[in-house]
Amino acid sequence: MEEKIKALLAEVESFSSQDTKEIETFRIRLLSRKGLIPALFDEFKQLEGDDKRKYGKPLNELKQKAQGKIEELKAGADGSGQHQANRFDLTRPAPGQFPGTRHPVNLVKNEIIDIFKRIGFNVSEGPEIEDDWHNFTALNFPEEHPARDMQDTFFVARNPEWALRTHTSSVQVRAMEANKPPIRTISPGRVFRNEAISARSHCIFHQVEGLYIDKKVSFADLKQTLLYFAREFFGADTKIRLRPSYFPFTEPSAEMDVYWGLKDEVDYRMTKGTGWLEVMGCGMVDPNVLENCGLNPEEYSGYAFGMGVERIAMQRYQISDIRYLFENDIRFLQQFQSAL
Ligand code: PHE
């Protein structure tokens, strides 16, 4: 008995491991129901008198040492050691993960781009700092003409020939200068206007403008394209209407509205009581513009349209103040579709 206790004690003292499996094997060998230590206890039960008194204490000490050692090693071991289990509540649900979301302006912009790509439009981009020619003159804004006041402009202080573009129609001028018809392109991008910031307007916003130039393009083509867009974006039963309007670069010009309905108070507010939402400006490209861009208006005609992305995003997501779209408040942004 004495020998066996000594031998096991030595084994307990010398054993060391950081491997959870090894420690467990050791525990089973010594302490499980059929292990060496319980076997010694069985032997101990057979003893009598003095022997029983002599070995009781050392046997208990051996058992405690073995248990202590195993606890200690488990605590230091990798994986799911006892130590870790005490420090962390492994049953607690993991906190939510926020992998980032797409900005509502980008969601809407990408959707608009996709819709036009499906009918053969490509995407053109251009500079945000523009010269007077591309932003105004080529687009039939006569110099000193009050039409330029329609779009209050930020000029570049160092060079008043340059301005931040007030619309992406400037990109369409570049597209016409650089390509031969047929031209079928949309120009998404950021534009800038010197306007007081309020719930409804901002000095920076995004547009998607479109341009189609070819032989014999008619107003009917424009109407059908806009109807297609409205039905893809707002739903299959969407109704549109075109109201006469004015832009220097289109003739005739129109404003396209989409029928929204007047079911509740929100509809009244959004449509100013008319039931119709203003969605975009459009028209047939003015012959002067074609000529300015090197195209013969006798040979070619075309249509153009342009819409504000923020306005449409606000309608789609019922956002009451345009400033939310620029503040990057995480509580606001997290409500939109995940970027993954
Ligand atoms: N450029 C116009 C704007 O900024 C929109 C527009 C584009 C209107 C093309 C007609 C044709 O408001």
Coordinates of C-alpha atoms and ligand atoms in Angstrom, one line a residue:
M1 CA 0.0 0.0 0.0
E2 CA 2.7 2.4 1.0
E3 CA 4.6 1.8 -2.2
K4 CA 1.6 2.3 -4.4
I5 CA 0.7 5.6 -2.7
K6 CA 4.3 6.8 -3.0
A7 CA 4.5 5.9 -6.6
L8 CA 1.3 7.6 -7.6
L9 CA 2.2 10.7 -5.5
A10 CA 5.4 11.0 -7.4
E11 CA 3.5 10.6 -10.7
V12 CA 1.1 13.3 -9.7
E13 CA 3.9 15.7 -8.8
S14 CA 5.9 15.2 -11.9
F15 CA 3.0 15.2 -14.4
S16 CA 2.6 18.4 -16.4
S17 CA 0.8 19.3 -19.6
Q18 CA -0.9 22.2 -21.3
D19 CA -2.9 19.9 -23.6
T20 CA -6.5 19.6 -22.5
K21 CA -6.8 16.0 -24.0
E22 CA -3.6 14.8 -22.2
I23 CA -4.8 16.2 -18.9
E24 CA -8.1 14.5 -19.4
T25 CA -6.4 11.1 -20.1
F26 CA -4.4 11.6 -17.0
R27 CA -7.5 12.3 -14.9
I28 CA -9.2 9.2 -16.2
R29 CA -6.3 7.0 -15.4
L30 CA -6.1 8.2 -11.9
L31 CA -9.4 9.5 -10.7
S32 CA -12.2 8.0 -12.9
R33 CA -14.4 5.4 -11.3
K34 CA -12.2 2.6 -12.5
G35 CA -9.0 4.6 -12.1
L36 CA -5.9 3.9 -10.0
I37 CA -6.9 6.0 -7.0
P38 CA -10.4 4.6 -6.5
A39 CA -8.8 1.1 -6.9
L40 CA -6.5 2.0 -3.9
F41 CA -9.6 3.1 -1.9
D42 CA -11.1 -0.3 -2.6
E43 CA -8.0 -2.0 -1.3
F44 CA -8.0 0.3 1.6
K45 CA -11.5 -0.9 2.6
Q46 CA -10.1 -4.4 3.0
L47 CA -7.5 -3.3 5.5
E48 CA -8.0 -3.6 9.2
G49 CA -6.9 -2.0 12.5
D50 CA -3.6 -0.2 12.5
D51 CA -3.2 -0.4 8.7
K52 CA -6.5 1.3 8.2
R53 CA -5.4 4.2 10.6
K54 CA -2.0 4.4 8.9
Y55 CA -3.1 4.7 5.3
G56 CA -6.3 6.7 5.5
K57 CA -4.7 10.1 5.7
P58 CA -2.0 9.7 3.0
L59 CA -4.6 8.2 0.6
N60 CA -6.9 11.1 1.0
E61 CA -4.0 13.5 0.5
L62 CA -3.0 11.7 -2.7
K63 CA -6.6 12.1 -4.0
Q64 CA -6.7 15.8 -3.2
K65 CA -3.3 16.4 -4.7
A66 CA -4.3 14.6 -7.9
Q67 CA -7.5 16.7 -8.1
G68 CA -5.7 19.9 -7.3
K69 CA -3.1 19.2 -9.9
I70 CA -5.7 18.5 -12.6
E71 CA -7.6 21.7 -11.8
E72 CA -4.4 23.7 -11.9
L73 CA -3.3 22.2 -15.3
K74 CA -6.7 22.7 -16.9
A75 CA -6.7 26.3 -15.9
G76 CA -3.5 26.9 -17.8
A77 CA -4.4 24.8 -20.8
D78 CA -5.6 26.1 -24.1
G79 CA -9.1 25.6 -25.2
S80 CA -12.1 25.3 -22.9
G81 CA -10.2 25.0 -19.6
Q82 CA -11.9 25.4 -16.3
H83 CA -10.1 28.7 -15.8
Q84 CA -11.6 30.2 -19.0
A85 CA -15.0 28.8 -18.3
N86 CA -15.0 30.7 -15.0
R87 CA -14.0 34.0 -16.6
F88 CA -16.3 33.9 -19.6
D89 CA -20.0 33.1 -19.7
L90 CA -20.0 30.8 -22.7
T91 CA -23.8 30.6 -22.7
R92 CA -24.2 34.3 -23.2
P93 CA -25.6 35.3 -26.7
A94 CA -22.9 37.0 -28.9
P95 CA -23.4 40.7 -29.4
G96 CA -24.8 41.7 -32.8
Q97 CA -22.2 42.4 -35.5
F98 CA -22.5 45.4 -37.7
P99 CA -20.6 44.8 -40.9
G100 CA -21.5 48.2 -42.4
T101 CA -24.5 49.2 -44.5
R102 CA -24.9 50.8 -47.9
H103 CA -25.9 54.4 -47.8
P104 CA -29.5 55.0 -48.9
V105 CA -28.3 57.5 -51.5
N106 CA -26.0 54.8 -53.0
L107 CA -28.8 52.2 -52.8
V108 CA -31.1 54.4 -54.8
K109 CA -28.4 55.6 -57.2
N110 CA -27.3 52.0 -58.0
E111 CA -30.9 50.9 -58.6
I112 CA -31.5 53.8 -61.0
I113 CA -28.2 52.9 -62.9
D114 CA -29.2 49.2 -63.1
I115 CA -32.6 50.1 -64.6
F116 CA -31.1 52.2 -67.4
K117 CA -28.3 49.7 -68.0
R118 CA -30.9 47.1 -68.8
I119 CA -32.1 49.1 -71.8
G120 CA -28.6 49.8 -73.2
F121 CA -27.4 52.9 -71.4
N122 CA -23.8 53.1 -70.3
V123 CA -22.4 55.2 -67.5
S124 CA -20.3 58.3 -68.0
E125 CA -18.4 60.3 -65.4
G126 CA -16.8 63.7 -65.4
P127 CA -15.0 66.2 -63.2
E128 CA -16.8 67.8 -60.2
I129 CA -14.9 71.0 -60.9
E130 CA -16.1 72.2 -64.3
D131 CA -15.4 75.0 -66.6
D132 CA -18.1 77.5 -67.7
W133 CA -18.3 75.9 -71.1
H134 CA -19.4 72.4 -70.0
N135 CA -21.6 73.5 -67.1
F136 CA -23.3 76.5 -68.8
T137 CA -22.3 77.9 -72.2
A138 CA -22.5 74.7 -74.2
L139 CA -25.8 73.9 -72.6
N140 CA -27.3 77.1 -74.1
F141 CA -27.1 79.3 -71.0
P142 CA -26.3 82.6 -72.6
E143 CA -23.7 84.7 -70.7
E144 CA -25.2 87.1 -68.2
H145 CA -28.5 85.4 -68.8
P146 CA -30.7 85.1 -65.7
A147 CA -31.2 81.4 -66.4
R148 CA -27.8 80.9 -64.7
D149 CA -29.4 82.1 -61.5
M150 CA -31.6 79.0 -61.6
Q151 CA -28.6 77.2 -60.2
D152 CA -26.7 79.3 -57.7
T153 CA -23.1 78.4 -58.4
F154 CA -20.0 78.0 -56.3
F155 CA -17.1 79.5 -58.1
V156 CA -13.5 78.6 -57.5
A157 CA -12.0 81.6 -55.8
R158 CA -8.6 81.3 -57.5
N159 CA -10.1 81.0 -61.0
P160 CA -13.6 82.2 -61.6
E161 CA -13.5 80.3 -64.9
W162 CA -14.0 77.2 -62.8
A163 CA -17.0 76.2 -60.8
L164 CA -18.3 73.2 -58.9
R165 CA -20.7 71.6 -61.4
T166 CA -24.3 72.5 -60.6
H167 CA -25.6 69.5 -62.5
T168 CA -24.2 66.4 -64.3
S169 CA -25.5 67.8 -67.7
S170 CA -21.9 68.9 -68.0
V171 CA -20.9 65.2 -68.3
Q172 CA -23.4 64.9 -71.2
V173 CA -21.7 67.7 -73.0
R174 CA -18.4 65.8 -72.7
A175 CA -20.1 62.6 -73.9
M176 CA -21.4 64.4 -77.0
E177 CA -18.0 65.9 -77.7
A178 CA -16.2 62.6 -77.3
N179 CA -18.5 60.2 -79.1
K180 CA -20.5 59.8 -82.3
P181 CA -24.2 59.0 -82.1
P182 CA -25.9 56.8 -81.2
I183 CA -25.1 58.0 -77.7
R184 CA -27.1 56.4 -74.9
T185 CA -25.6 57.3 -71.5
I186 CA -26.4 58.2 -67.9
S187 CA -24.2 60.3 -65.7
P188 CA -24.5 59.8 -62.0
G189 CA -22.6 62.1 -59.7
R190 CA -22.3 64.7 -57.0
V191 CA -23.4 68.3 -57.8
F192 CA -23.2 71.5 -55.8
R193 CA -25.4 74.5 -55.5
N194 CA -25.1 77.6 -53.3
E195 CA -28.3 77.1 -51.5
A196 CA -29.3 77.6 -47.9
I197 CA -29.3 74.2 -46.1
S198 CA -32.7 73.2 -44.9
A199 CA -34.9 70.1 -44.4
R200 CA -35.6 70.0 -48.1
S201 CA -32.4 71.3 -49.8
H202 CA -28.7 70.9 -49.4
C203 CA -25.7 72.5 -51.1
I204 CA -24.4 69.1 -52.1
F205 CA -26.5 66.4 -53.6
H206 CA -26.5 63.6 -56.2
Q207 CA -28.0 63.4 -59.7
V208 CA -28.5 60.8 -62.3
E209 CA -28.9 62.4 -65.7
G210 CA -29.5 60.6 -69.0
L211 CA -28.9 61.4 -72.6
Y212 CA -29.9 59.7 -75.8
I213 CA -28.9 61.0 -79.2
D214 CA -29.5 59.3 -82.5
K215 CA -31.3 59.8 -85.8
K216 CA -35.1 60.4 -85.4
V217 CA -35.3 60.3 -81.6
S218 CA -38.7 61.7 -80.7
F219 CA -40.6 62.9 -77.6
A220 CA -42.5 59.6 -77.7
D221 CA -39.2 57.8 -77.2
L222 CA -38.5 60.0 -74.1
K223 CA -42.0 59.3 -72.7
Q224 CA -41.7 55.6 -73.2
T225 CA -38.3 55.4 -71.6
L226 CA -39.5 57.4 -68.6
L227 CA -42.6 55.3 -68.2
Y228 CA -40.3 52.2 -68.3
F229 CA -38.1 53.7 -65.6
A230 CA -41.1 54.7 -63.4
R231 CA -42.6 51.2 -63.6
E232 CA -39.3 49.5 -62.8
F233 CA -38.5 51.8 -59.9
F234 CA -41.9 52.6 -58.4
G235 CA -43.9 49.4 -59.4
A236 CA -45.6 47.9 -62.4
D237 CA -48.9 49.9 -62.2
T238 CA -47.2 53.3 -61.8
K239 CA -48.8 56.2 -63.7
I240 CA -46.7 59.2 -64.9
R241 CA -47.6 62.6 -66.2
L242 CA -45.5 65.2 -68.0
R243 CA -46.0 68.9 -67.2
P244 CA -44.5 71.6 -69.4
S245 CA -41.4 73.2 -67.9
Y246 CA -38.3 75.2 -68.9
F247 CA -34.6 74.3 -69.1
P248 CA -32.2 76.3 -71.3
F249 CA -30.8 73.1 -72.8
T250 CA -34.1 71.3 -73.8
E251 CA -37.0 72.3 -76.0
P252 CA -39.7 71.4 -75.3
S253 CA -39.0 70.8 -71.6
A254 CA -41.1 68.9 -69.1
E255 CA -41.3 67.8 -65.5
M256 CA -42.2 64.2 -64.9
D257 CA -44.5 63.3 -62.0
V258 CA -45.4 59.9 -60.7
Y259 CA -48.8 59.2 -59.2
W260 CA -48.3 58.4 -55.5
G261 CA -51.9 58.6 -54.2
L262 CA -53.5 60.5 -51.4
K263 CA -54.3 57.8 -48.8
D264 CA -53.1 59.3 -45.7
E265 CA -51.6 62.4 -44.1
V266 CA -48.0 61.4 -45.2
D267 CA -49.1 61.2 -48.8
Y268 CA -50.6 64.7 -48.5
R269 CA -47.3 66.0 -47.1
M270 CA -45.2 64.3 -49.7
T271 CA -47.2 65.3 -52.7
K272 CA -48.2 68.7 -51.4
G273 CA -51.8 67.6 -51.5
T274 CA -51.8 66.8 -55.3
G275 CA -51.2 63.0 -55.1
W276 CA -48.3 63.5 -57.6
L277 CA -44.6 63.3 -56.8
E278 CA -42.2 65.4 -58.8
V279 CA -39.4 63.0 -59.9
M280 CA -37.4 64.6 -62.7
G281 CA -36.8 67.2 -65.4
C282 CA -36.6 66.2 -69.0
G283 CA -36.9 67.3 -72.6
M284 CA -35.7 67.2 -76.2
V285 CA -32.1 68.4 -76.5
D286 CA -32.1 71.9 -77.8
P287 CA -30.6 72.1 -81.4
N288 CA -28.2 74.8 -80.1
V289 CA -26.7 72.3 -77.6
L290 CA -26.2 69.7 -80.4
E291 CA -24.5 72.3 -82.5
N292 CA -22.3 73.4 -79.6
C293 CA -21.2 69.8 -79.2
G294 CA -20.4 69.4 -82.8
L295 CA -23.5 67.5 -83.9
N296 CA -25.7 68.4 -86.8
P297 CA -29.2 69.1 -85.5
E298 CA -30.6 68.4 -89.0
E299 CA -29.2 64.9 -88.8
Y300 CA -29.6 64.1 -85.1
S301 CA -32.0 64.6 -82.3
G302 CA -32.1 63.4 -78.7
Y303 CA -33.7 63.6 -75.3
A304 CA -32.2 64.2 -71.9
F305 CA -33.5 63.8 -68.4
G306 CA -32.2 64.4 -64.9
M307 CA -33.2 63.5 -61.4
G308 CA -32.1 64.2 -57.8
V309 CA -31.1 61.0 -56.0
E310 CA -31.6 62.4 -52.4
R311 CA -35.2 63.5 -53.3
I312 CA -36.0 60.0 -54.5
A313 CA -34.3 58.3 -51.6
M314 CA -36.3 60.5 -49.2
Q315 CA -39.5 59.4 -50.9
R316 CA -38.6 55.8 -50.9
Y317 CA -37.5 55.6 -47.3
Q318 CA -39.8 58.2 -45.9
I319 CA -36.9 60.4 -44.7
S320 CA -38.2 63.7 -43.6
D321 CA -35.0 65.8 -43.6
I322 CA -32.3 65.7 -46.3
R323 CA -29.7 66.5 -43.6
Y324 CA -29.9 63.0 -42.2
L325 CA -28.3 61.8 -45.5
F326 CA -25.2 63.8 -44.8
E327 CA -24.7 63.5 -41.1
N328 CA -23.5 59.9 -41.1
D329 CA -25.2 59.1 -37.8
I330 CA -24.6 55.4 -37.3
R331 CA -28.1 54.9 -35.8
F332 CA -29.6 56.3 -39.0
L333 CA -27.3 54.4 -41.4
Q334 CA -27.8 51.0 -39.7
Q335 CA -31.4 51.0 -40.8
F336 CA -30.4 50.4 -44.4
Q337 CA -29.4 47.3 -46.4
S338 CA -26.2 45.6 -45.3
A339 CA -23.2 46.0 -47.5
L340 CA -22.5 42.3 -47.5
Ligands
PHE1 N1 -30.0 69.5 -65.4 C1 -31.3 69.7 -64.9 C2 -31.2 70.0 -63.4 O1 -30.1 70.1 -62.9 C3 -32.1 68.4 -65.0 C4 -32.4 68.1 -66.4 C5 -31.6 67.3 -67.2 C6 -33.5 68.6 -67.1 C7 -31.8 67.0 -68.5 C8 -33.8 68.4 -68.4 C9 -33.0 67.6 -69.1 O2 -32.2 70.3 -62.8

